[in-house]
Amino acid sequence: MKIIIAGDNLTAYSITSSLAQEQHDITLIGSDKSRLKHIEEVLDIQTVQGPYTEIETLDAAECDHADILIAATEIPETDILISLLASNLYQVPLTIAMLQESLYEQRHHLLKDSALTTSHIWINPAELVANSIIDLIQHPNCKDIFTIQNDYRILRLTWKNGQEAELDTEKLRKKLPDDSQIITVIRQKSPITNIDNTTLKTGDQLIIGCPKSSTEHVLNHFSTPMPIKSIMLAGISEISQQLAKRLPSSTHVKIIDNNLDKATTFARESDNITVLHGDINDTDLLVTEKIDRTDAFLALSNDDEDNLVAALQAKRHQVPFIASLVHRSEIAPIINENHIHSIEPQKMLSNFIFQIIHRDIVNEKHAFHEDMGEIICITIPKHFDGHTLAKIAVPHGGRFFYAKRANDRMDPHPKLKLKQGDILALYLAQARDVAAVTEQLNRPSPSFFDLLR
């Protein structure tokens, strides 16, 4: 598949890095020569330097042969124009573009799909991230929480000192609701091969699956509920603005930003939110605003270093739940090492785009924080109809844990006979394992004559 990505920023790099793990023909268009050289060397892809919206640049990138064009310059007007040129001049079958909220709401009027040639997908990254943060705020004791197939939850929890000593997985299963399951146990970043009767140790990561309705029941076995009634937001970014709209009206919210015009405008447009003009790292301001009595502190500015320092201040004041926005992947480990939740928009966006590109096979993809693995939901293609589940080779540490046919849940045992359209969910220990599974499903089984060759 030939994919053209427009952009030489962190977002474009993250998307390119994710897709480069597969056998795609990728060309990246950018304007900064030094950035392009670095990306070309690290990812071993083709690059084209030039103005994004000039025909000469798009010709050099061989846009006329592209299957997909991803516009990720982070300048909405440029992304719209690139998508317009790609579809109208080059008949690229699919364009994907990032849009901010005001333009996202008008997305269906900007470019219309053609029944014969092109289709367009618009993504609002801030909305994507805000929805993820809402899940975390509602379940702050989770390291990760995902919803798959609209009704099934995946939880990552840490087994802590002080919980029942010498408790093994079999005893824990009996304590959990009947409709829940222990998908895997991760110890020192490696999944335990056989989790039956494994004695849990402090620091073990448990990945548990359960129906959405059983989430609270499961969580009550691990920790006391920690309701978040007051939140301090550091930085007025598009993400924090999206988040503020989604928080319950009963939540007391304060937001701090050092840009007076931005703070004034936001205060004028927001009800029931206290807007403060000031530095998010001003210790005196944080103390005055009673950071030590805040249930949650979210550093959501566009500056990673400011976010890190602000989050560390919140930690020093023992705020129960702390999260920090991270744009640069090298900063995420520093955040996580300090037991602060990292929010990585680029990773979320890359996962979302991956499932768009592989929508015939992969209809959902979620990545756990701290390199704890991946969850993918796959749709069984026609050429697997009649095969058993055992036909799909799962990489070491992986496991099928969910199966659904039409509206009925099934037990994903190895002898399960598959039908076209079945939905299967599996845990994978490494990000690279995703390609190993999707390649099997994309490749039809060899015929008798193929085997004779």
CSV table of C-alpha atoms in Angstrom, one decimal:
chain,number,residue,atom,x,y,z
A,1,MET,CA,0.0,0.0,0.0
A,2,LYS,CA,1.4,3.4,-0.9
A,3,ILE,CA,0.8,6.0,1.8
A,4,ILE,CA,1.8,9.7,1.6
A,5,ILE,CA,2.1,11.6,4.9
A,6,ALA,CA,2.2,15.4,4.8
A,7,GLY,CA,4.0,16.9,7.8
A,8,ASP,CA,7.4,16.8,9.5
A,9,ASN,CA,6.3,17.5,13.1
A,10,LEU,CA,6.0,15.1,16.1
A,11,THR,CA,2.5,14.0,15.1
A,12,ALA,CA,3.5,13.1,11.5
A,13,TYR,CA,6.6,11.4,12.8
A,14,SER,CA,4.6,9.3,15.3
A,15,ILE,CA,2.1,8.2,12.6
A,16,THR,CA,4.9,7.4,10.2
A,17,SER,CA,6.8,5.4,12.8
A,18,SER,CA,3.8,3.3,13.6
A,19,LEU,CA,3.0,2.5,9.9
A,20,ALA,CA,6.7,2.0,9.0
A,21,GLN,CA,6.6,-1.3,11.0
A,22,GLU,CA,4.6,-2.8,8.2
A,23,GLN,CA,5.3,-3.4,4.6
A,24,HIS,CA,3.9,-0.1,3.3
A,25,ASP,CA,5.5,2.2,0.6
A,26,ILE,CA,5.6,5.4,2.7
A,27,THR,CA,6.6,8.9,1.5
A,28,LEU,CA,6.8,11.8,3.9
A,29,ILE,CA,6.4,15.4,2.6
A,30,GLY,CA,8.0,18.1,4.8
A,31,SER,CA,9.5,21.6,4.6
A,32,ASP,CA,12.4,21.3,7.1
A,33,LYS,CA,15.4,19.7,5.4
A,34,SER,CA,17.2,18.7,8.7
A,35,ARG,CA,14.0,17.1,10.1
A,36,LEU,CA,13.4,15.2,6.9
A,37,LYS,CA,17.0,13.9,6.9
A,38,HIS,CA,16.6,12.7,10.5
A,39,ILE,CA,13.3,11.0,9.8
A,40,GLU,CA,14.7,9.3,6.6
A,41,GLU,CA,17.6,7.9,8.5
A,42,VAL,CA,15.7,6.7,11.5
A,43,LEU,CA,12.7,5.2,9.8
A,44,ASP,CA,14.2,4.3,6.4
A,45,ILE,CA,11.5,5.8,4.3
A,46,GLN,CA,11.3,8.1,1.3
A,47,THR,CA,11.0,11.9,1.9
A,48,VAL,CA,10.2,14.9,-0.3
A,49,GLN,CA,11.0,18.4,0.6
A,50,GLY,CA,8.9,21.3,-0.6
A,51,PRO,CA,5.7,23.4,0.0
A,52,TYR,CA,2.9,21.0,0.9
A,53,THR,CA,0.3,22.4,-1.5
A,54,GLU,CA,2.4,22.9,-4.6
A,55,ILE,CA,1.7,20.5,-7.5
A,56,GLU,CA,5.5,19.9,-8.0
A,57,THR,CA,5.8,18.6,-4.5
A,58,LEU,CA,2.8,16.3,-4.7
A,59,ASP,CA,4.1,15.0,-8.1
A,60,ALA,CA,7.5,14.3,-6.6
A,61,ALA,CA,5.8,12.3,-3.9
A,62,GLU,CA,4.0,10.3,-6.6
A,63,CYS,CA,0.6,11.3,-5.3
A,64,ASP,CA,-1.0,9.9,-8.5
A,65,HIS,CA,0.0,6.4,-7.2
A,66,ALA,CA,-1.1,6.8,-3.6
A,67,ASP,CA,-3.7,4.7,-1.9
A,68,ILE,CA,-4.0,6.9,1.2
A,69,LEU,CA,-2.9,10.5,1.9
A,70,ILE,CA,-2.6,11.6,5.6
A,71,ALA,CA,-2.6,15.4,6.1
A,72,ALA,CA,-0.9,16.0,9.5
A,73,THR,CA,0.8,19.4,9.1
A,74,GLU,CA,-1.2,20.7,12.2
A,75,ILE,CA,-2.2,23.7,10.2
A,76,PRO,CA,-5.9,23.0,9.5
A,77,GLU,CA,-6.2,25.1,6.3
A,78,THR,CA,-3.1,23.4,4.8
A,79,ASP,CA,-4.5,20.0,5.7
A,80,ILE,CA,-7.8,20.8,4.1
A,81,LEU,CA,-6.1,22.1,0.9
A,82,ILE,CA,-3.8,19.0,0.7
A,83,SER,CA,-6.8,16.7,1.0
A,84,LEU,CA,-8.7,18.7,-1.7
A,85,LEU,CA,-5.8,18.4,-4.1
A,86,ALA,CA,-5.2,14.8,-3.4
A,87,SER,CA,-8.8,13.8,-4.1
A,88,ASN,CA,-9.7,16.2,-6.9
A,89,LEU,CA,-6.5,16.2,-8.9
A,90,TYR,CA,-5.0,12.8,-8.1
A,91,GLN,CA,-8.1,10.8,-7.2
A,92,VAL,CA,-6.4,9.4,-4.1
A,93,PRO,CA,-9.0,6.8,-2.8
A,94,LEU,CA,-8.7,7.9,0.9
A,95,THR,CA,-7.6,11.0,2.6
A,96,ILE,CA,-7.3,11.5,6.4
A,97,ALA,CA,-6.9,14.9,7.9
A,98,MET,CA,-6.7,16.4,11.4
A,99,LEU,CA,-9.1,19.3,12.2
A,100,GLN,CA,-9.7,21.5,15.2
A,101,GLU,CA,-13.1,21.7,16.8
A,102,SER,CA,-14.6,24.6,14.8
A,103,LEU,CA,-13.6,23.1,11.5
A,104,TYR,CA,-14.3,19.6,12.6
A,105,GLU,CA,-18.0,20.5,13.2
A,106,GLN,CA,-18.2,21.6,9.5
A,107,ARG,CA,-16.2,18.7,8.1
A,108,HIS,CA,-19.0,17.3,6.0
A,109,HIS,CA,-19.3,20.6,4.1
A,110,LEU,CA,-15.6,20.9,3.4
A,111,LEU,CA,-15.1,17.8,1.2
A,112,LYS,CA,-17.7,15.4,0.1
A,113,ASP,CA,-17.0,11.7,-0.6
A,114,SER,CA,-17.3,10.5,-4.2
A,115,ALA,CA,-19.2,7.2,-4.7
A,116,LEU,CA,-16.8,6.3,-7.4
A,117,THR,CA,-13.3,7.6,-6.5
A,118,THR,CA,-12.6,9.1,-3.1
A,119,SER,CA,-13.6,9.2,0.6
A,120,HIS,CA,-12.4,11.5,3.4
A,121,ILE,CA,-12.0,10.9,7.1
A,122,TRP,CA,-11.6,13.8,9.5
A,123,ILE,CA,-10.1,13.4,13.0
A,124,ASN,CA,-10.3,15.8,15.9
A,125,PRO,CA,-7.3,14.8,18.0
A,126,ALA,CA,-8.3,16.9,21.0
A,127,GLU,CA,-11.7,15.1,21.2
A,128,LEU,CA,-9.9,11.7,21.0
A,129,VAL,CA,-7.6,12.6,23.9
A,130,ALA,CA,-10.4,14.3,26.0
A,131,ASN,CA,-12.6,11.2,25.9
A,132,SER,CA,-9.6,9.1,27.1
A,133,ILE,CA,-9.0,11.4,30.0
A,134,ILE,CA,-12.7,11.3,31.0
A,135,ASP,CA,-12.4,7.5,31.4
A,136,LEU,CA,-9.3,7.9,33.6
A,137,ILE,CA,-10.9,10.5,35.8
A,138,GLN,CA,-13.9,8.3,36.3
A,139,HIS,CA,-11.7,5.4,37.2
A,140,PRO,CA,-8.5,6.9,38.7
A,141,ASN,CA,-7.3,3.7,40.3
A,142,CYS,CA,-6.7,2.2,36.8
A,143,LYS,CA,-3.4,2.4,35.1
A,144,ASP,CA,-5.3,2.0,31.8
A,145,ILE,CA,-8.9,1.6,30.9
A,146,PHE,CA,-10.3,0.9,27.4
A,147,THR,CA,-13.8,0.1,26.1
A,148,ILE,CA,-14.0,-2.4,23.2
A,149,GLN,CA,-17.0,-3.2,21.1
A,150,ASN,CA,-18.9,-0.5,23.1
A,151,ASP,CA,-19.7,-2.9,26.0
A,152,TYR,CA,-16.6,-4.6,27.2
A,153,ARG,CA,-13.9,-3.0,29.4
A,154,ILE,CA,-10.2,-3.7,29.7
A,155,LEU,CA,-8.5,-2.6,32.9
A,156,ARG,CA,-4.9,-2.5,33.9
A,157,LEU,CA,-4.3,-2.5,37.7
A,158,THR,CA,-1.3,-2.8,39.9
A,159,TRP,CA,-1.2,-5.4,42.7
A,160,LYS,CA,0.0,-3.5,45.7
A,161,ASN,CA,1.6,-4.3,49.0
A,162,GLY,CA,-1.1,-4.5,51.7
A,163,GLN,CA,-3.5,-6.4,49.5
A,164,GLU,CA,-4.0,-10.0,50.4
A,165,ALA,CA,-0.6,-11.8,50.8
A,166,GLU,CA,0.0,-15.1,49.0
A,167,LEU,CA,-3.1,-14.6,46.9
A,168,ASP,CA,-2.9,-16.6,43.6
A,169,THR,CA,-4.8,-16.0,40.4
A,170,GLU,CA,-7.2,-18.9,40.9
A,171,LYS,CA,-8.3,-17.4,44.3
A,172,LEU,CA,-8.6,-14.0,42.7
A,173,ARG,CA,-10.8,-15.3,39.9
A,174,LYS,CA,-13.2,-16.7,42.5
A,175,LYS,CA,-13.5,-13.2,44.1
A,176,LEU,CA,-14.2,-11.4,40.9
A,177,PRO,CA,-17.6,-11.3,39.2
A,178,ASP,CA,-18.4,-14.5,37.1
A,179,ASP,CA,-18.4,-12.5,33.9
A,180,SER,CA,-14.9,-11.1,34.3
A,181,GLN,CA,-11.5,-12.7,33.5
A,182,ILE,CA,-7.8,-12.2,34.1
A,183,ILE,CA,-6.4,-11.7,30.7
A,184,THR,CA,-2.7,-11.8,31.7
A,185,VAL,CA,-0.3,-10.9,34.5
A,186,ILE,CA,2.7,-8.8,33.7
A,187,ARG,CA,5.8,-9.1,36.0
A,188,GLN,CA,8.8,-6.8,35.4
A,189,LYS,CA,7.4,-5.9,32.0
A,190,SER,CA,7.0,-9.5,30.8
A,191,PRO,CA,3.7,-11.4,30.6
A,192,ILE,CA,3.7,-14.6,32.7
A,193,THR,CA,3.3,-17.5,30.3
A,194,ASN,CA,1.0,-19.6,32.5
A,195,ILE,CA,-1.1,-17.5,34.8
A,196,ASP,CA,-3.0,-20.4,36.4
A,197,ASN,CA,-2.3,-20.5,40.2
A,198,THR,CA,0.3,-17.8,39.9
A,199,THR,CA,1.0,-16.2,43.3
A,200,LEU,CA,0.7,-12.4,42.9
A,201,LYS,CA,3.5,-10.2,43.9
A,202,THR,CA,3.7,-6.5,44.7
A,203,GLY,CA,4.1,-4.5,41.5
A,204,ASP,CA,2.5,-7.1,39.2
A,205,GLN,CA,0.3,-5.6,36.5
A,206,LEU,CA,-3.1,-7.4,36.1
A,207,ILE,CA,-5.0,-6.9,32.9
A,208,ILE,CA,-8.6,-7.8,33.5
A,209,GLY,CA,-11.6,-7.9,31.1
A,210,CYS,CA,-15.2,-7.5,32.1
A,211,PRO,CA,-18.5,-6.3,30.8
A,212,LYS,CA,-18.9,-2.5,31.1
A,213,SER,CA,-21.6,-2.9,33.7
A,214,SER,CA,-19.2,-4.9,36.0
A,215,THR,CA,-16.4,-2.3,36.0
A,216,GLU,CA,-17.1,-0.9,39.5
A,217,HIS,CA,-17.6,-4.4,41.0
A,218,VAL,CA,-14.2,-5.5,39.7
A,219,LEU,CA,-12.4,-2.3,40.9
A,220,ASN,CA,-13.8,-2.6,44.4
A,221,HIS,CA,-11.7,-5.8,44.8
A,222,PHE,CA,-8.5,-3.8,44.3
A,223,SER,CA,-9.0,-0.4,46.0
A,224,THR,CA,-11.3,1.9,47.7
A,225,PRO,CA,-13.3,4.1,45.3
A,226,MET,CA,-11.6,7.5,44.8
A,227,PRO,CA,-14.3,10.0,43.6
A,228,ILE,CA,-12.8,13.1,41.9
A,229,LYS,CA,-14.8,16.2,42.8
A,230,SER,CA,-12.2,18.9,42.2
A,231,ILE,CA,-9.8,19.2,39.3
A,232,MET,CA,-7.0,21.7,38.6
A,233,LEU,CA,-6.1,22.1,34.9
A,234,ALA,CA,-2.7,23.6,34.0
A,235,GLY,CA,-2.8,25.2,30.6
A,236,ILE,CA,-5.6,26.3,28.2
A,237,SER,CA,-5.0,24.0,25.3
A,238,GLU,CA,-7.5,22.6,22.8
A,239,ILE,CA,-7.5,19.4,24.8
A,240,SER,CA,-8.2,21.1,28.1
A,241,GLN,CA,-11.1,23.1,26.5
A,242,GLN,CA,-12.6,19.9,25.1
A,243,LEU,CA,-12.2,18.2,28.5
A,244,ALA,CA,-13.8,21.1,30.4
A,245,LYS,CA,-17.0,20.7,28.2
A,246,ARG,CA,-17.2,17.0,29.1
A,247,LEU,CA,-16.7,17.2,32.9
A,248,PRO,CA,-19.8,16.8,35.0
A,249,SER,CA,-21.3,20.1,36.2
A,250,SER,CA,-20.9,18.9,39.8
A,251,THR,CA,-17.1,18.8,39.4
A,252,HIS,CA,-15.3,22.0,40.7
A,253,VAL,CA,-12.8,23.0,38.0
A,254,LYS,CA,-10.0,25.5,38.1
A,255,ILE,CA,-7.8,26.2,35.0
A,256,ILE,CA,-4.5,28.2,34.9
A,257,ASP,CA,-2.8,29.8,32.0
A,258,ASN,CA,-0.2,32.6,31.6
A,259,ASN,CA,-1.8,34.0,28.4
A,260,LEU,CA,-4.1,36.8,29.6
A,261,ASP,CA,-6.1,37.0,26.3
A,262,LYS,CA,-6.6,33.3,26.2
A,263,ALA,CA,-7.6,33.2,29.9
A,264,THR,CA,-10.0,36.1,29.5
A,265,THR,CA,-11.7,34.6,26.4
A,266,PHE,CA,-12.0,31.2,28.1
A,267,ALA,CA,-13.5,32.7,31.2
A,268,ARG,CA,-16.0,34.6,29.1
A,269,GLU,CA,-17.1,31.4,27.3
A,270,SER,CA,-17.1,29.0,30.3
A,271,ASP,CA,-19.7,28.6,33.0
A,272,ASN,CA,-18.9,27.0,36.4
A,273,ILE,CA,-15.1,27.1,35.8
A,274,THR,CA,-12.7,29.2,37.7
A,275,VAL,CA,-10.1,30.7,35.3
A,276,LEU,CA,-6.8,32.0,36.7
A,277,HIS,CA,-4.2,34.0,34.9
A,278,GLY,CA,-0.8,32.9,36.0
A,279,ASP,CA,2.2,30.6,35.6
A,280,ILE,CA,1.3,26.9,35.9
A,281,ASN,CA,4.6,26.4,37.8
A,282,ASP,CA,4.1,29.3,40.2
A,283,THR,CA,4.3,27.5,43.6
A,284,ASP,CA,2.7,30.4,45.5
A,285,LEU,CA,-0.2,30.4,43.1
A,286,LEU,CA,-0.7,26.7,43.4
A,287,VAL,CA,-0.6,26.8,47.2
A,288,THR,CA,-3.0,29.8,47.3
A,289,GLU,CA,-5.4,27.9,45.1
A,290,LYS,CA,-5.2,24.9,47.5
A,291,ILE,CA,-3.5,22.4,45.3
A,292,ASP,CA,-3.1,20.2,48.4
A,293,ARG,CA,-6.9,19.9,48.6
A,294,THR,CA,-7.4,19.0,44.9
A,295,ASP,CA,-8.5,15.5,43.9
A,296,ALA,CA,-6.9,15.7,40.5
A,297,PHE,CA,-4.2,17.8,38.7
A,298,LEU,CA,-3.9,17.6,34.9
A,299,ALA,CA,-1.0,19.4,33.2
A,300,LEU,CA,-2.3,19.9,29.7
A,301,SER,CA,-0.3,22.8,28.2
A,302,ASN,CA,1.5,22.4,24.9
A,303,ASP,CA,4.9,22.5,26.6
A,304,ASP,CA,6.2,19.1,27.8
A,305,GLU,CA,8.7,20.6,30.2
A,306,ASP,CA,6.2,22.9,31.8
A,307,ASN,CA,3.8,20.0,32.2
A,308,LEU,CA,6.4,17.8,33.8
A,309,VAL,CA,7.5,20.5,36.4
A,310,ALA,CA,3.8,21.3,37.2
A,311,ALA,CA,3.0,17.6,37.6
A,312,LEU,CA,6.0,17.1,39.9
A,313,GLN,CA,4.8,20.0,42.1
A,314,ALA,CA,1.4,18.4,42.3
A,315,LYS,CA,3.1,15.2,43.4
A,316,ARG,CA,5.0,17.0,46.1
A,317,HIS,CA,1.6,18.3,47.4
A,318,GLN,CA,0.3,14.7,47.4
A,319,VAL,CA,-2.5,15.2,44.9
A,320,PRO,CA,-4.2,11.8,44.6
A,321,PHE,CA,-4.5,11.7,40.8
A,322,ILE,CA,-2.0,13.4,38.5
A,323,ALA,CA,-1.6,13.3,34.7
A,324,SER,CA,0.6,15.1,32.3
A,325,LEU,CA,0.3,15.7,28.6
A,326,VAL,CA,3.4,14.4,26.7
A,327,HIS,CA,4.1,15.2,23.1
A,328,ARG,CA,7.7,13.9,22.9
A,329,SER,CA,8.0,10.1,23.5
A,330,GLU,CA,11.3,10.4,25.3
A,331,ILE,CA,9.6,12.3,28.1
A,332,ALA,CA,7.0,9.7,28.8
A,333,PRO,CA,9.3,7.3,30.7
A,334,ILE,CA,10.3,10.2,33.1
A,335,ILE,CA,6.6,10.9,33.7
A,336,ASN,CA,5.8,7.2,34.4
A,337,GLU,CA,8.9,6.7,36.6
A,338,ASN,CA,7.4,9.4,38.9
A,339,HIS,CA,4.1,7.5,39.1
A,340,ILE,CA,2.4,10.3,37.1
A,341,HIS,CA,0.0,9.2,34.3
A,342,SER,CA,1.3,10.1,30.9
A,343,ILE,CA,-1.2,11.3,28.3
A,344,GLU,CA,0.3,10.7,24.8
A,345,PRO,CA,-1.8,12.2,22.0
A,346,GLN,CA,0.5,11.1,19.2
A,347,LYS,CA,0.2,7.5,20.3
A,348,MET,CA,-3.6,7.6,20.5
A,349,LEU,CA,-3.8,9.3,17.1
A,350,SER,CA,-1.4,6.7,15.6
A,351,ASN,CA,-3.6,3.8,16.9
A,352,PHE,CA,-6.7,5.4,15.5
A,353,ILE,CA,-5.2,5.9,12.1
A,354,PHE,CA,-3.9,2.3,12.1
A,355,GLN,CA,-7.4,1.0,12.6
A,356,ILE,CA,-8.7,3.2,9.8
A,357,ILE,CA,-6.1,1.9,7.4
A,358,HIS,CA,-6.7,-1.7,8.4
A,359,ARG,CA,-10.4,-1.3,8.9
A,360,ASP,CA,-11.2,-4.5,6.9
A,361,ILE,CA,-9.3,-6.5,9.5
A,362,VAL,CA,-8.5,-4.4,12.6
A,363,ASN,CA,-11.5,-2.5,13.9
A,364,GLU,CA,-9.9,-1.4,17.2
A,365,LYS,CA,-6.4,-0.9,18.5
A,366,HIS,CA,-5.3,0.3,22.0
A,367,ALA,CA,-1.9,0.6,23.4
A,368,PHE,CA,-1.2,0.2,27.2
A,369,HIS,CA,1.1,2.8,28.8
A,370,GLU,CA,4.6,1.9,29.9
A,371,ASP,CA,5.0,-0.6,27.0
A,372,MET,CA,2.7,-3.1,28.7
A,373,GLY,CA,1.3,-4.4,25.4
A,374,GLU,CA,-1.5,-3.9,23.0
A,375,ILE,CA,-5.2,-4.8,22.5
A,376,ILE,CA,-6.6,-5.3,19.0
A,377,CYS,CA,-10.0,-6.3,17.8
A,378,ILE,CA,-10.0,-8.1,14.5
A,379,THR,CA,-12.8,-9.0,12.0
A,380,ILE,CA,-12.4,-12.5,10.5
A,381,PRO,CA,-12.1,-12.3,6.7
A,382,LYS,CA,-13.9,-14.6,4.2
A,383,HIS,CA,-10.8,-16.8,3.5
A,384,PHE,CA,-10.7,-17.8,7.2
A,385,ASP,CA,-14.3,-19.0,7.2
A,386,GLY,CA,-14.5,-22.5,8.6
A,387,HIS,CA,-11.1,-22.6,10.1
A,388,THR,CA,-10.6,-23.0,13.9
A,389,LEU,CA,-9.2,-20.2,16.1
A,390,ALA,CA,-6.0,-22.3,16.5
A,391,LYS,CA,-5.3,-21.5,12.8
A,392,ILE,CA,-4.3,-18.0,13.9
A,393,ALA,CA,-0.8,-18.1,15.3
A,394,VAL,CA,-0.5,-15.8,18.4
A,395,PRO,CA,3.0,-14.4,19.2
A,396,HIS,CA,4.6,-15.3,22.6
A,397,GLY,CA,2.8,-13.7,25.5
A,398,GLY,CA,-0.4,-13.1,23.5
A,399,ARG,CA,-3.9,-14.4,24.1
A,400,PHE,CA,-7.4,-14.3,22.6
A,401,PHE,CA,-9.8,-13.3,25.3
A,402,TYR,CA,-13.0,-12.2,23.6
A,403,ALA,CA,-15.1,-13.5,20.7
A,404,LYS,CA,-18.4,-12.2,19.3
A,405,ARG,CA,-20.7,-13.4,16.5
A,406,ALA,CA,-23.4,-11.0,15.6
A,407,ASN,CA,-24.7,-10.0,19.1
A,408,ASP,CA,-23.6,-13.2,20.9
A,409,ARG,CA,-20.5,-13.5,23.0
A,410,MET,CA,-18.5,-16.8,22.6
A,411,ASP,CA,-15.7,-18.6,24.4
A,412,PRO,CA,-12.5,-18.0,22.3
A,413,HIS,CA,-11.2,-21.6,22.7
A,414,PRO,CA,-8.7,-23.0,20.1
A,415,LYS,CA,-11.3,-25.3,18.6
A,416,LEU,CA,-13.8,-22.5,17.9
A,417,LYS,CA,-14.9,-22.6,14.3
A,418,LEU,CA,-14.6,-19.2,12.8
A,419,LYS,CA,-17.1,-17.4,10.5
A,420,GLN,CA,-16.6,-14.4,8.3
A,421,GLY,CA,-17.5,-11.3,10.3
A,422,ASP,CA,-16.7,-12.8,13.7
A,423,ILE,CA,-15.0,-10.3,16.1
A,424,LEU,CA,-12.1,-11.5,18.1
A,425,ALA,CA,-10.0,-9.5,20.7
A,426,LEU,CA,-6.6,-10.4,21.7
A,427,TYR,CA,-3.8,-9.1,24.0
A,428,LEU,CA,-0.3,-8.8,22.4
A,429,ALA,CA,2.8,-8.3,24.5
A,430,GLN,CA,4.7,-6.2,22.0
A,431,ALA,CA,3.7,-3.5,19.5
A,432,ARG,CA,5.5,-5.3,16.7
A,433,ASP,CA,3.3,-8.4,17.3
A,434,VAL,CA,0.3,-6.5,15.7
A,435,ALA,CA,1.8,-6.8,12.3
A,436,ALA,CA,2.5,-10.5,12.8
A,437,VAL,CA,-1.3,-11.1,13.4
A,438,THR,CA,-2.6,-8.8,10.7
A,439,GLU,CA,-0.3,-10.3,8.0
A,440,GLN,CA,-1.8,-13.7,8.6
A,441,LEU,CA,-5.4,-12.4,8.2
A,442,ASN,CA,-4.6,-10.4,5.1
A,443,ARG,CA,-2.9,-13.3,3.4
A,444,PRO,CA,-5.4,-15.9,2.0
A,445,SER,CA,-4.6,-19.6,2.7
A,446,PRO,CA,-2.6,-21.2,-0.1
A,447,SER,CA,-4.5,-23.3,-2.5
A,448,PHE,CA,-3.7,-26.9,-3.5
A,449,PHE,CA,-1.9,-25.6,-6.6
A,450,ASP,CA,0.0,-23.0,-4.6
A,451,LEU,CA,1.4,-25.8,-2.5
A,452,LEU,CA,2.6,-27.7,-5.6
A,453,ARG,CA,4.7,-24.8,-6.8
